[in-house]
């Protein structure tokens, strides 16, 4: 926060503190103390930086309110008073539906929060708020709200709202837009501490993505493309205020560390709001056995039989990672890792699991040891999505003077349009190929969307896009990533971005908090794909 405030001029500083997993963590926090449920790190940052923000006239908009925006606003007022300040603080709520969960057919979740849009933020800013904290608004709303308030947009300025949504989507994960988690990071000169992105939004919703001078990383068409593809589905990106057509976005180089986003189109939003539900799914525990040297499969089979006999096979998930190498010159490179995870409704069984594993130490395979000592089981959550009519949620802005404004549903709503028909470019002429890693010609960015994974792949030239448009089919993806072979996979084309986006359903089970997969958030799924050897046309190399 200090880096952003000191690094250059800003009108508004935004902060995205929430994810599906964060909502679960805050829910457990609220169980221990009903006055909590917000991101306490935000308070510490504000204690350090609020004086600087007020000196520079920078307004702050953050969703750090989590499950208790009113509580955060009150706590922030106390922090400000301790600093000798009296900022105008407002908050947005109405997203928390937990008390109505049974009425709405959600059962008894730990958390139930609708994704609100930007217009509560707009009301707060128009009322003069210096700081706005919210509950669960969409990530992009943190940028769309200030833009809509500044330019006086109407609620049906679909294209402007969509353009700002695209900018907000680029900003929401911070340094991921400036060289963080970037496929071609070796080509950047300063990636040790990439700066954070800044969006210069215009009255028509177009934007320039940049960063403060002198900060690390880079803003290029590639870094922005990577973030645009992050955690999306198809061409129509549905939000509570507008459906943004990502297939219309055009990126152009606007100079050093400046990328312009133009052409984004929007259509009316759907009549329903998405709701993030988290429930307590039980308890989990895990251990990793180290298998060294010869007979790796037999060693794995032995300890698996022994542990299942001790605690039962129900809820156990086993993964053997063959990290061992033949004739290895170090013990570590001669070893494989056998991961065992248990999920159970019984906390005593979860606790007994790792102890049972250690009790095998003198009676199992030769060379028995584990990577960490036994531990108690921990609760895990299950994520699911639900939907409610926009009219069923009271989206409320509580203004600095304590009065409140209820934000009505959008003036026009419509079902999400069907996927647009896109014509693929003609294939490259046949010619000689070379077997190399796919990542020599494409970048990728992947992540989680509930129990599904998103994997965006983009080409860096028109010929390379012509090739991947035909090479990377859903069947080919299943061949290259065998873990997806039995799962439903969708592909969506983004010709303007020279990209294809895959959605792999059910790869992450019941969501991040309960996933037993090695990479539970699918963050490295794209890098695995880039590492696969394929026959690439010589003209692309």
Coordinates of C-alpha atoms in Angstrom, one line a residue:
X1 CA 0.0 0.0 0.0
X2 CA 2.8 2.4 0.9
X3 CA 4.6 1.6 -2.4
X4 CA 1.5 2.5 -4.4
X5 CA 0.8 5.7 -2.5
X6 CA 4.4 6.9 -2.7
X7 CA 5.1 5.7 -6.3
X8 CA 3.1 8.2 -8.3
X9 CA -0.3 10.0 -8.6
X10 CA -3.4 8.0 -8.0
X11 CA -7.1 8.9 -7.7
X12 CA -8.2 5.7 -6.1
X13 CA -6.3 2.8 -4.5
X14 CA -8.1 -0.5 -4.6
X15 CA -7.5 -3.6 -2.6
X16 CA -8.9 -7.1 -3.3
X17 CA -8.7 -9.2 -0.2
X18 CA -11.3 -12.0 -0.9
X19 CA -11.2 -15.3 -2.6
X20 CA -13.4 -18.4 -2.2
X21 CA -10.9 -19.9 0.3
X22 CA -10.6 -16.5 2.1
X23 CA -14.4 -16.5 2.7
X24 CA -14.0 -19.9 4.4
X25 CA -11.2 -18.7 6.6
X26 CA -13.2 -15.6 7.6
X27 CA -16.2 -17.8 8.3
X28 CA -14.1 -19.9 10.8
X29 CA -12.7 -16.7 12.2
X30 CA -16.3 -15.4 12.8
X31 CA -17.2 -18.7 14.5
X32 CA -14.5 -18.0 17.2
X33 CA -15.4 -14.3 17.5
X34 CA -18.6 -12.9 16.0
X35 CA -17.1 -9.4 15.9
X36 CA -14.5 -10.5 13.4
X37 CA -14.9 -11.9 9.9
X38 CA -13.0 -9.1 8.1
X39 CA -9.4 -8.9 6.8
X40 CA -7.4 -7.7 9.8
X41 CA -4.3 -7.1 7.6
X42 CA -6.2 -4.2 6.0
X43 CA -6.4 -2.5 9.4
X44 CA -2.7 -2.9 9.9
X45 CA -2.0 -1.4 6.4
X46 CA -4.3 1.5 7.1
X47 CA -2.7 2.2 10.4
X48 CA 0.5 2.6 8.6
X49 CA -0.7 4.4 5.5
X50 CA -4.0 6.2 6.1
X51 CA -2.2 9.5 7.0
X52 CA -0.2 9.3 3.7
X53 CA -3.4 8.5 1.7
X54 CA -5.2 11.5 3.2
X55 CA -2.2 13.8 2.6
X56 CA -2.2 12.8 -1.1
X57 CA -6.0 12.9 -1.5
X58 CA -6.2 9.2 -2.5
X59 CA -9.5 7.5 -1.9
X60 CA -9.4 3.8 -0.9
X61 CA -11.9 1.1 -2.0
X62 CA -11.4 -2.4 -0.7
X63 CA -13.5 -5.5 -0.2
X64 CA -11.6 -6.3 3.1
X65 CA -15.0 -6.2 4.9
X66 CA -15.5 -9.8 4.1
X67 CA -18.3 -11.1 6.3
X68 CA -18.5 -8.0 8.5
X69 CA -18.0 -4.7 6.6
X70 CA -19.8 -2.8 9.3
X71 CA -17.4 -4.2 11.9
X72 CA -14.4 -3.2 9.7
X73 CA -15.8 0.3 9.2
X74 CA -16.2 0.7 12.9
X75 CA -12.7 -0.6 13.6
X76 CA -11.2 1.6 10.9
X77 CA -12.9 4.6 12.6
X78 CA -11.0 3.8 15.8
X79 CA -7.7 3.4 14.0
X80 CA -8.3 6.8 12.2
X81 CA -9.1 8.5 15.5
X82 CA -5.9 7.1 17.0
X83 CA -4.0 8.7 14.1
X84 CA -5.8 12.1 14.7
X85 CA -7.8 11.7 11.5
X86 CA -11.5 11.9 10.8
X87 CA -11.9 10.4 7.3
X88 CA -15.4 9.9 5.8
X89 CA -15.9 6.1 5.9
X90 CA -18.6 4.2 4.2
X91 CA -19.4 0.6 3.6
X92 CA -21.4 -1.7 1.4
X93 CA -23.3 -4.7 2.6
X94 CA -26.3 -6.9 1.8
X95 CA -24.2 -9.7 0.2
X96 CA -24.3 -11.9 3.4
X97 CA -27.3 -14.3 3.0
X98 CA -26.4 -16.8 5.7
X99 CA -29.3 -15.9 8.0
X100 CA -31.6 -16.5 5.0
X101 CA -29.9 -19.7 3.8
X102 CA -32.6 -22.1 4.8
X103 CA -35.3 -19.9 3.3
X104 CA -33.3 -19.7 0.0
X105 CA -32.7 -23.5 -0.1
X106 CA -29.0 -23.4 0.8
X107 CA -29.1 -25.6 3.9
X108 CA -26.9 -24.5 6.7
X109 CA -23.6 -23.2 5.2
X110 CA -20.8 -21.6 7.1
X111 CA -20.9 -18.7 4.6
X112 CA -23.3 -17.6 1.9
X113 CA -22.4 -14.5 0.1
X114 CA -23.8 -13.0 -3.1
X115 CA -21.5 -11.3 -5.6
X116 CA -22.6 -7.7 -5.6
X117 CA -21.7 -5.2 -8.3
X118 CA -20.3 -1.7 -8.3
X119 CA -23.2 0.6 -7.6
X120 CA -23.1 0.5 -3.8
X121 CA -19.5 1.7 -4.1
X122 CA -20.7 4.4 -6.5
X123 CA -23.2 5.7 -4.0
X124 CA -20.6 5.8 -1.3
X125 CA -18.1 7.8 -3.4
X126 CA -20.7 10.2 -4.7
X127 CA -21.6 10.9 -1.0
X128 CA -17.9 12.0 -0.5
X129 CA -16.5 8.9 1.1
X130 CA -12.7 8.8 1.6
X131 CA -12.6 5.1 2.3
X132 CA -15.2 2.5 1.2
X133 CA -15.1 -1.0 2.5
X134 CA -17.3 -3.8 1.2
X135 CA -18.3 -7.4 1.7
X136 CA -18.3 -9.8 -1.3
X137 CA -18.4 -7.6 -4.4
X138 CA -17.0 -8.9 -7.6
X139 CA -13.2 -8.3 -7.8
X140 CA -13.6 -6.0 -10.9
X141 CA -16.3 -3.8 -9.1
X142 CA -13.5 -2.3 -7.0
X143 CA -12.3 -0.6 -10.2
X144 CA -15.6 -0.2 -12.0
X145 CA -17.2 1.6 -9.1
X146 CA -14.7 4.5 -8.9
X147 CA -14.8 4.9 -12.7
X148 CA -18.6 5.0 -12.8
X149 CA -18.7 7.5 -10.0
X150 CA -16.0 9.7 -11.6
X151 CA -17.5 9.7 -15.1
X152 CA -21.2 9.7 -14.1
X153 CA -22.0 6.6 -16.1
X154 CA -25.6 5.4 -16.2
X155 CA -26.4 1.9 -15.2
X156 CA -27.0 0.9 -18.9
X157 CA -23.7 2.3 -20.2
X158 CA -22.9 -1.3 -21.0
X159 CA -19.8 -0.8 -23.1
X160 CA -18.2 1.6 -20.6
X161 CA -19.0 -0.7 -17.7
X162 CA -17.6 -3.7 -19.7
X163 CA -14.4 -1.8 -20.5
X164 CA -13.8 -0.9 -16.9
X165 CA -14.6 -4.5 -15.9
X166 CA -11.8 -5.7 -18.2
X167 CA -9.4 -3.2 -16.5
X168 CA -10.6 -4.3 -13.1
X169 CA -10.0 -8.0 -14.0
X170 CA -6.4 -7.1 -15.0
X171 CA -5.8 -5.3 -11.7
X172 CA -7.5 -7.8 -9.3
X173 CA -4.5 -10.1 -8.9
X174 CA -1.9 -7.4 -8.5
X175 CA 1.6 -8.2 -9.8
X176 CA 0.2 -11.0 -12.0
X177 CA -0.3 -8.3 -14.6
X178 CA 3.2 -6.9 -14.3
X179 CA 5.4 -10.0 -14.7
X180 CA 4.4 -12.1 -11.7
X181 CA 3.6 -15.7 -12.4
X182 CA 4.4 -15.0 -16.1
X183 CA 5.4 -17.8 -18.5
X184 CA 8.2 -15.8 -20.1
X185 CA 9.6 -14.3 -16.9
X186 CA 13.2 -15.1 -18.1
X187 CA 12.8 -12.5 -20.8
X188 CA 12.1 -9.7 -18.3
X189 CA 15.0 -7.7 -16.8
X190 CA 13.6 -7.1 -13.3
X191 CA 11.2 -9.7 -11.9
X192 CA 12.5 -10.1 -8.4
X193 CA 10.0 -7.6 -7.1
X194 CA 7.4 -6.6 -9.7
X195 CA 5.5 -3.5 -9.2
X196 CA 1.7 -3.3 -9.0
X197 CA -0.5 -2.4 -12.0
X198 CA -2.3 0.9 -12.4
X199 CA -5.3 1.4 -14.7
X200 CA -5.9 4.7 -16.4
X201 CA -9.6 4.5 -17.3
X202 CA -11.2 6.8 -19.8
X203 CA -14.7 8.1 -20.1
X204 CA -15.6 5.5 -22.7
X205 CA -14.4 2.6 -20.6
X206 CA -11.2 2.0 -22.5
X207 CA -8.0 1.9 -20.4
X208 CA -4.3 1.9 -20.3
X209 CA -2.6 -0.6 -18.0
X210 CA 0.7 0.7 -16.6
X211 CA 2.7 0.8 -13.4
X212 CA 4.6 3.4 -11.3
X213 CA 7.9 4.4 -12.8
X214 CA 10.9 2.7 -11.3
X215 CA 9.0 -0.4 -10.0
X216 CA 10.1 -3.9 -11.1
X217 CA 8.5 -6.2 -13.6
X218 CA 7.0 -5.1 -16.9
X219 CA 3.6 -4.2 -18.5
X220 CA 3.5 -5.8 -22.0
X221 CA 0.8 -7.1 -24.2
X222 CA 1.8 -10.6 -23.1
X223 CA 1.6 -9.9 -19.4
X224 CA -1.9 -8.2 -19.8
X225 CA -3.1 -11.0 -22.0
X226 CA -2.1 -13.6 -19.4
X227 CA -4.1 -11.8 -16.7
X228 CA -7.1 -11.3 -19.0
X229 CA -7.3 -15.1 -19.5
X230 CA -7.0 -15.8 -15.8
X231 CA -10.0 -17.5 -14.1
X232 CA -12.5 -16.9 -16.9
X233 CA -14.8 -19.3 -18.7
X234 CA -16.0 -18.3 -22.2
X235 CA -16.2 -15.1 -24.1
X236 CA -19.1 -13.8 -22.0
X237 CA -17.8 -12.8 -18.5
X238 CA -21.0 -12.5 -16.5
X239 CA -21.2 -10.0 -13.7
X240 CA -24.0 -8.4 -11.6
X241 CA -23.8 -5.1 -13.6
X242 CA -22.8 -6.1 -17.1
X243 CA -21.8 -9.1 -19.2
X244 CA -18.4 -8.3 -20.5
X245 CA -17.5 -9.7 -23.9
X246 CA -13.8 -10.6 -23.5
X247 CA -13.7 -11.8 -27.1
X248 CA -14.0 -8.1 -28.2
X249 CA -11.1 -6.9 -26.2
X250 CA -8.1 -5.6 -28.3
X251 CA -4.7 -5.0 -26.8
X252 CA -2.2 -2.5 -28.3
X253 CA 1.2 -1.4 -27.2
X254 CA 1.0 2.2 -26.0
X255 CA 4.7 2.7 -25.1
X256 CA 7.1 1.5 -22.4
X257 CA 5.1 -0.3 -19.7
X258 CA 1.8 0.8 -21.2
X259 CA -0.8 -1.4 -22.8
X260 CA -4.1 0.0 -24.1
X261 CA -7.4 -2.1 -23.8
X262 CA -10.0 -1.0 -26.4
X263 CA -13.1 -2.3 -28.1
X264 CA -14.6 -4.1 -25.2
X265 CA -18.4 -4.5 -25.6
X266 CA -21.0 -5.2 -22.9
X267 CA -24.6 -6.5 -22.8
X268 CA -27.1 -6.5 -19.9
X269 CA -26.4 -8.7 -16.9
X270 CA -28.3 -11.9 -16.1
X271 CA -31.3 -11.7 -13.7
X272 CA -29.5 -13.9 -11.1
X273 CA -26.6 -13.2 -8.8
X274 CA -24.0 -15.9 -8.1
X275 CA -23.7 -16.9 -4.4
X276 CA -20.5 -18.4 -2.9
X277 CA -21.4 -21.1 -0.4
X278 CA -18.9 -22.7 2.0
X279 CA -19.8 -25.6 4.3
X280 CA -17.7 -27.5 6.7
X281 CA -17.0 -30.8 5.0
X282 CA -15.2 -32.6 7.9
X283 CA -11.6 -33.1 8.8
X284 CA -8.5 -33.9 6.8
X285 CA -4.9 -35.0 7.5
X286 CA -2.0 -35.9 5.3
X287 CA 1.4 -37.4 5.3
X288 CA 4.1 -38.0 2.7
X289 CA 6.2 -41.2 2.7
X290 CA 9.6 -41.1 1.2
X291 CA 10.4 -44.2 -0.9
X292 CA 14.1 -44.5 -1.8
X293 CA 15.9 -46.7 -4.3
X294 CA 14.6 -49.9 -5.7
X295 CA 11.1 -51.5 -5.8
X296 CA 9.3 -48.2 -5.5
X297 CA 5.9 -49.6 -6.6
X298 CA 6.1 -52.6 -4.2
X299 CA 7.1 -50.2 -1.3
X300 CA 4.2 -48.0 -2.1
X301 CA 1.8 -51.0 -2.2
X302 CA 3.0 -52.3 1.1
X303 CA 2.6 -49.2 3.2
X304 CA -0.8 -48.5 1.5
X305 CA -2.0 -51.9 2.6
X306 CA -0.7 -51.4 6.1
X307 CA -2.2 -47.9 6.6
X308 CA -5.6 -48.9 5.2
X309 CA -5.7 -51.9 7.5
X310 CA -5.0 -49.6 10.5
X311 CA -7.5 -46.7 9.7
X312 CA -9.7 -48.0 6.9
X313 CA -9.6 -47.1 3.2
X314 CA -12.6 -44.9 3.2
X315 CA -11.7 -41.3 2.4
X316 CA -8.0 -42.0 1.7
X317 CA -6.5 -40.6 -1.5
X318 CA -3.0 -41.8 -2.6
X319 CA -0.7 -40.2 -5.1
X320 CA 2.7 -41.6 -6.0
X321 CA 5.1 -39.0 -7.4
X322 CA 7.9 -40.7 -9.3
X323 CA 10.5 -38.1 -8.5
X324 CA 13.2 -40.8 -8.3
X325 CA 16.0 -41.1 -10.9
X326 CA 17.9 -44.3 -11.7
X327 CA 21.5 -44.5 -10.5
X328 CA 21.0 -41.2 -8.7
X329 CA 24.0 -39.4 -7.2
X330 CA 22.1 -38.0 -4.2
X331 CA 19.6 -39.7 -1.9
X332 CA 17.0 -37.1 -2.6
X333 CA 17.0 -37.7 -6.4
X334 CA 16.9 -41.4 -5.7
X335 CA 13.6 -41.0 -3.9
X336 CA 9.9 -41.0 -4.8
X337 CA 7.1 -39.4 -2.8
X338 CA 3.9 -41.2 -1.8
X339 CA 1.3 -38.7 -0.6
X340 CA -1.6 -39.9 1.5
X341 CA -4.6 -37.7 2.4
X342 CA -7.6 -38.6 4.5
X343 CA -10.9 -36.8 4.6
X344 CA -13.3 -37.9 7.2
X345 CA -16.3 -36.7 9.3
X346 CA -14.6 -38.1 12.4
X347 CA -12.0 -35.8 14.0
X348 CA -10.6 -38.7 16.0
X349 CA -9.9 -40.7 12.9
X350 CA -8.2 -37.7 11.2
X351 CA -6.0 -37.4 14.3
X352 CA -5.3 -41.1 14.4
X353 CA -4.3 -41.2 10.7
X354 CA -0.8 -39.7 10.9
X355 CA 0.0 -41.5 14.2
X356 CA -0.9 -44.8 12.6
X357 CA 1.5 -43.9 9.7
X358 CA 4.4 -43.2 12.1
X359 CA 3.7 -46.4 14.1
X360 CA 4.6 -48.3 10.9
X361 CA 8.1 -47.0 10.9
X362 CA 9.8 -50.1 12.1
X363 CA 7.6 -52.6 10.4
X364 CA 7.1 -51.4 6.8
X365 CA 9.3 -50.9 3.7
X366 CA 13.1 -50.5 3.9
X367 CA 14.2 -46.9 4.3
X368 CA 10.9 -45.8 5.8
X369 CA 10.7 -42.2 6.7
X370 CA 8.2 -39.3 6.1
X371 CA 8.7 -35.6 5.3
X372 CA 7.1 -34.2 8.4
X373 CA 6.0 -35.3 11.9
X374 CA 2.4 -36.4 12.6
X375 CA -0.1 -33.7 13.1
X376 CA -3.7 -33.3 14.2
X377 CA -6.5 -33.2 11.6
X378 CA -7.8 -29.9 10.5
X379 CA -11.3 -28.9 9.4
X380 CA -11.9 -28.5 5.6
X381 CA -14.5 -26.7 3.7
X382 CA -16.6 -27.5 0.6
X383 CA -17.3 -24.8 -1.9
X384 CA -20.4 -24.7 -4.1
X385 CA -22.1 -22.0 -6.2
X386 CA -25.8 -21.1 -6.0
X387 CA -27.9 -18.4 -7.6
X388 CA -30.6 -16.1 -6.4
X389 CA -32.7 -13.4 -8.2
X390 CA -31.1 -10.0 -8.1
X391 CA -34.3 -8.7 -6.6
X392 CA -33.9 -11.1 -3.6
X393 CA -30.7 -9.3 -2.4
X394 CA -30.8 -6.0 -0.7
X395 CA -27.6 -4.3 -2.0
X396 CA -27.0 -1.5 0.5
X397 CA -24.6 1.4 0.7
X398 CA -24.1 2.9 4.2
X399 CA -22.9 6.5 3.6
X400 CA -20.4 8.5 5.7
X401 CA -23.2 10.3 7.6
X402 CA -24.8 6.9 8.6
X403 CA -27.7 7.1 6.2
X404 CA -28.2 4.2 3.8
X405 CA -29.2 3.8 0.2
X406 CA -30.6 0.6 -1.3
X407 CA -29.3 -0.2 -4.8
X408 CA -32.1 -1.5 -7.0
X409 CA -31.5 -4.3 -9.5
X410 CA -30.2 -3.3 -13.0
X411 CA -32.7 -1.5 -15.3
X412 CA -32.4 -4.3 -17.8
X413 CA -31.4 -7.9 -17.4
X414 CA -31.2 -10.8 -19.8
X415 CA -30.0 -14.4 -20.0
X416 CA -26.3 -14.8 -20.8
X417 CA -26.1 -14.9 -24.6
X418 CA -24.9 -18.1 -26.2
X419 CA -21.3 -18.4 -27.0
X420 CA -20.4 -16.4 -30.1
X421 CA -19.5 -18.1 -33.3
X422 CA -15.8 -17.6 -34.0
X423 CA -14.1 -18.5 -37.2
X424 CA -10.7 -20.1 -36.8
X425 CA -7.9 -18.9 -39.0
X426 CA -6.8 -21.3 -41.7
X427 CA -4.2 -23.9 -40.6
X428 CA -0.5 -23.4 -41.3
X429 CA 0.7 -25.1 -44.5
X430 CA 2.2 -28.5 -43.7
X431 CA 6.0 -28.6 -43.4
X432 CA 8.8 -29.9 -41.3
X433 CA 8.4 -30.0 -37.5
X434 CA 10.7 -30.3 -34.5
X435 CA 9.8 -32.0 -31.2
X436 CA 10.1 -29.3 -28.5
X437 CA 8.3 -28.1 -25.4
X438 CA 5.0 -26.5 -26.3
X439 CA 6.0 -23.5 -24.1
X440 CA 8.6 -22.4 -26.7
X441 CA 5.7 -20.9 -28.8
X442 CA 2.9 -20.3 -26.3
X443 CA 2.3 -18.8 -22.9
X444 CA -0.3 -20.0 -20.4
X445 CA -2.0 -19.0 -17.2
X446 CA -4.2 -21.3 -15.1
X447 CA -6.2 -21.2 -11.9
X448 CA -9.2 -22.4 -10.0
X449 CA -12.9 -21.7 -10.4
X450 CA -14.5 -23.6 -7.7
X451 CA -14.1 -27.3 -8.4
X452 CA -13.0 -26.6 -12.0
X453 CA -9.8 -25.3 -13.5
X454 CA -9.3 -22.6 -16.1
X455 CA -6.3 -22.9 -18.5
X456 CA -5.7 -20.0 -20.9
X457 CA -3.1 -20.4 -23.7
X458 CA -2.0 -17.6 -25.9
X459 CA 0.3 -17.4 -29.0
X460 CA 2.8 -14.6 -29.5
X461 CA 2.4 -14.3 -33.3
X462 CA -0.4 -14.8 -35.8
X463 CA 1.2 -17.9 -37.4
X464 CA 1.5 -19.5 -33.9
X465 CA -2.1 -18.7 -33.2
X466 CA -3.1 -20.3 -36.6
X467 CA -1.3 -23.4 -35.4
X468 CA -2.7 -23.7 -31.8
X469 CA -6.2 -22.9 -33.1
X470 CA -6.1 -26.3 -34.8
X471 CA -3.6 -28.2 -32.7
X472 CA -5.0 -27.5 -29.2
X473 CA -8.4 -29.2 -29.4
X474 CA -10.1 -30.6 -26.2
X475 CA -9.0 -34.1 -27.2
X476 CA -5.4 -33.0 -27.7
X477 CA -5.5 -31.3 -24.3
X478 CA -6.6 -34.6 -22.7
X479 CA -3.7 -36.4 -24.4
X480 CA -1.2 -33.9 -23.2
X481 CA -2.6 -33.7 -19.7
X482 CA -3.7 -37.2 -18.9
X483 CA -5.2 -36.1 -15.5
X484 CA -7.9 -34.5 -17.5
X485 CA -8.6 -37.5 -19.7
X486 CA -11.9 -38.5 -18.1
X487 CA -13.2 -35.0 -17.3
X488 CA -15.5 -32.7 -19.2
X489 CA -13.4 -30.0 -21.0
X490 CA -14.7 -26.9 -22.7
X491 CA -12.7 -24.8 -25.2
X492 CA -13.4 -21.1 -26.0
X493 CA -11.6 -19.1 -28.7
X494 CA -10.4 -15.5 -28.3
X495 CA -9.0 -14.5 -31.7
X496 CA -8.3 -10.9 -30.8
X497 CA -6.1 -12.2 -28.0
X498 CA -4.6 -15.0 -30.2
X499 CA -5.7 -17.3 -27.4
X500 CA -7.8 -20.3 -26.5
X501 CA -9.2 -21.0 -23.0
X502 CA -10.0 -24.3 -21.5
X503 CA -12.3 -25.1 -18.6
X504 CA -11.6 -28.5 -17.0
X505 CA -14.6 -29.4 -14.9
X506 CA -14.3 -31.3 -11.6
X507 CA -10.5 -31.4 -11.6
X508 CA -10.4 -29.8 -8.2
X509 CA -13.3 -31.8 -6.6
X510 CA -15.2 -29.7 -4.1
X511 CA -12.9 -26.7 -4.4
X512 CA -9.6 -25.5 -3.1
X513 CA -10.2 -26.1 0.6
X514 CA -11.1 -29.8 0.2
X515 CA -8.9 -30.7 -2.8
X516 CA -6.5 -33.5 -2.5
X517 CA -4.8 -32.9 -5.8
X518 CA -1.0 -32.1 -5.7
X519 CA -1.7 -28.6 -7.1
X520 CA -5.1 -27.9 -5.4
X521 CA -5.6 -24.5 -7.1
X522 CA -4.4 -25.6 -10.6
X523 CA -1.9 -22.7 -10.6
X524 CA 0.8 -24.8 -12.4
X525 CA -1.6 -26.6 -14.8
X526 CA -0.6 -24.2 -17.6
X527 CA 3.1 -24.7 -16.9
X528 CA 2.7 -28.5 -17.0
X529 CA 1.1 -28.1 -20.4
X530 CA 3.9 -25.9 -21.7
X531 CA 6.5 -28.5 -20.6
X532 CA 4.9 -31.2 -22.8
X533 CA 6.8 -32.2 -26.0
X534 CA 4.9 -31.6 -29.2
X535 CA 5.8 -31.5 -32.9
X536 CA 6.0 -27.8 -33.6
X537 CA 6.3 -26.5 -37.2
X538 CA 9.8 -25.3 -37.9
X539 CA 8.6 -22.0 -39.2
X540 CA 7.5 -21.1 -35.6
X541 CA 10.8 -21.8 -34.0

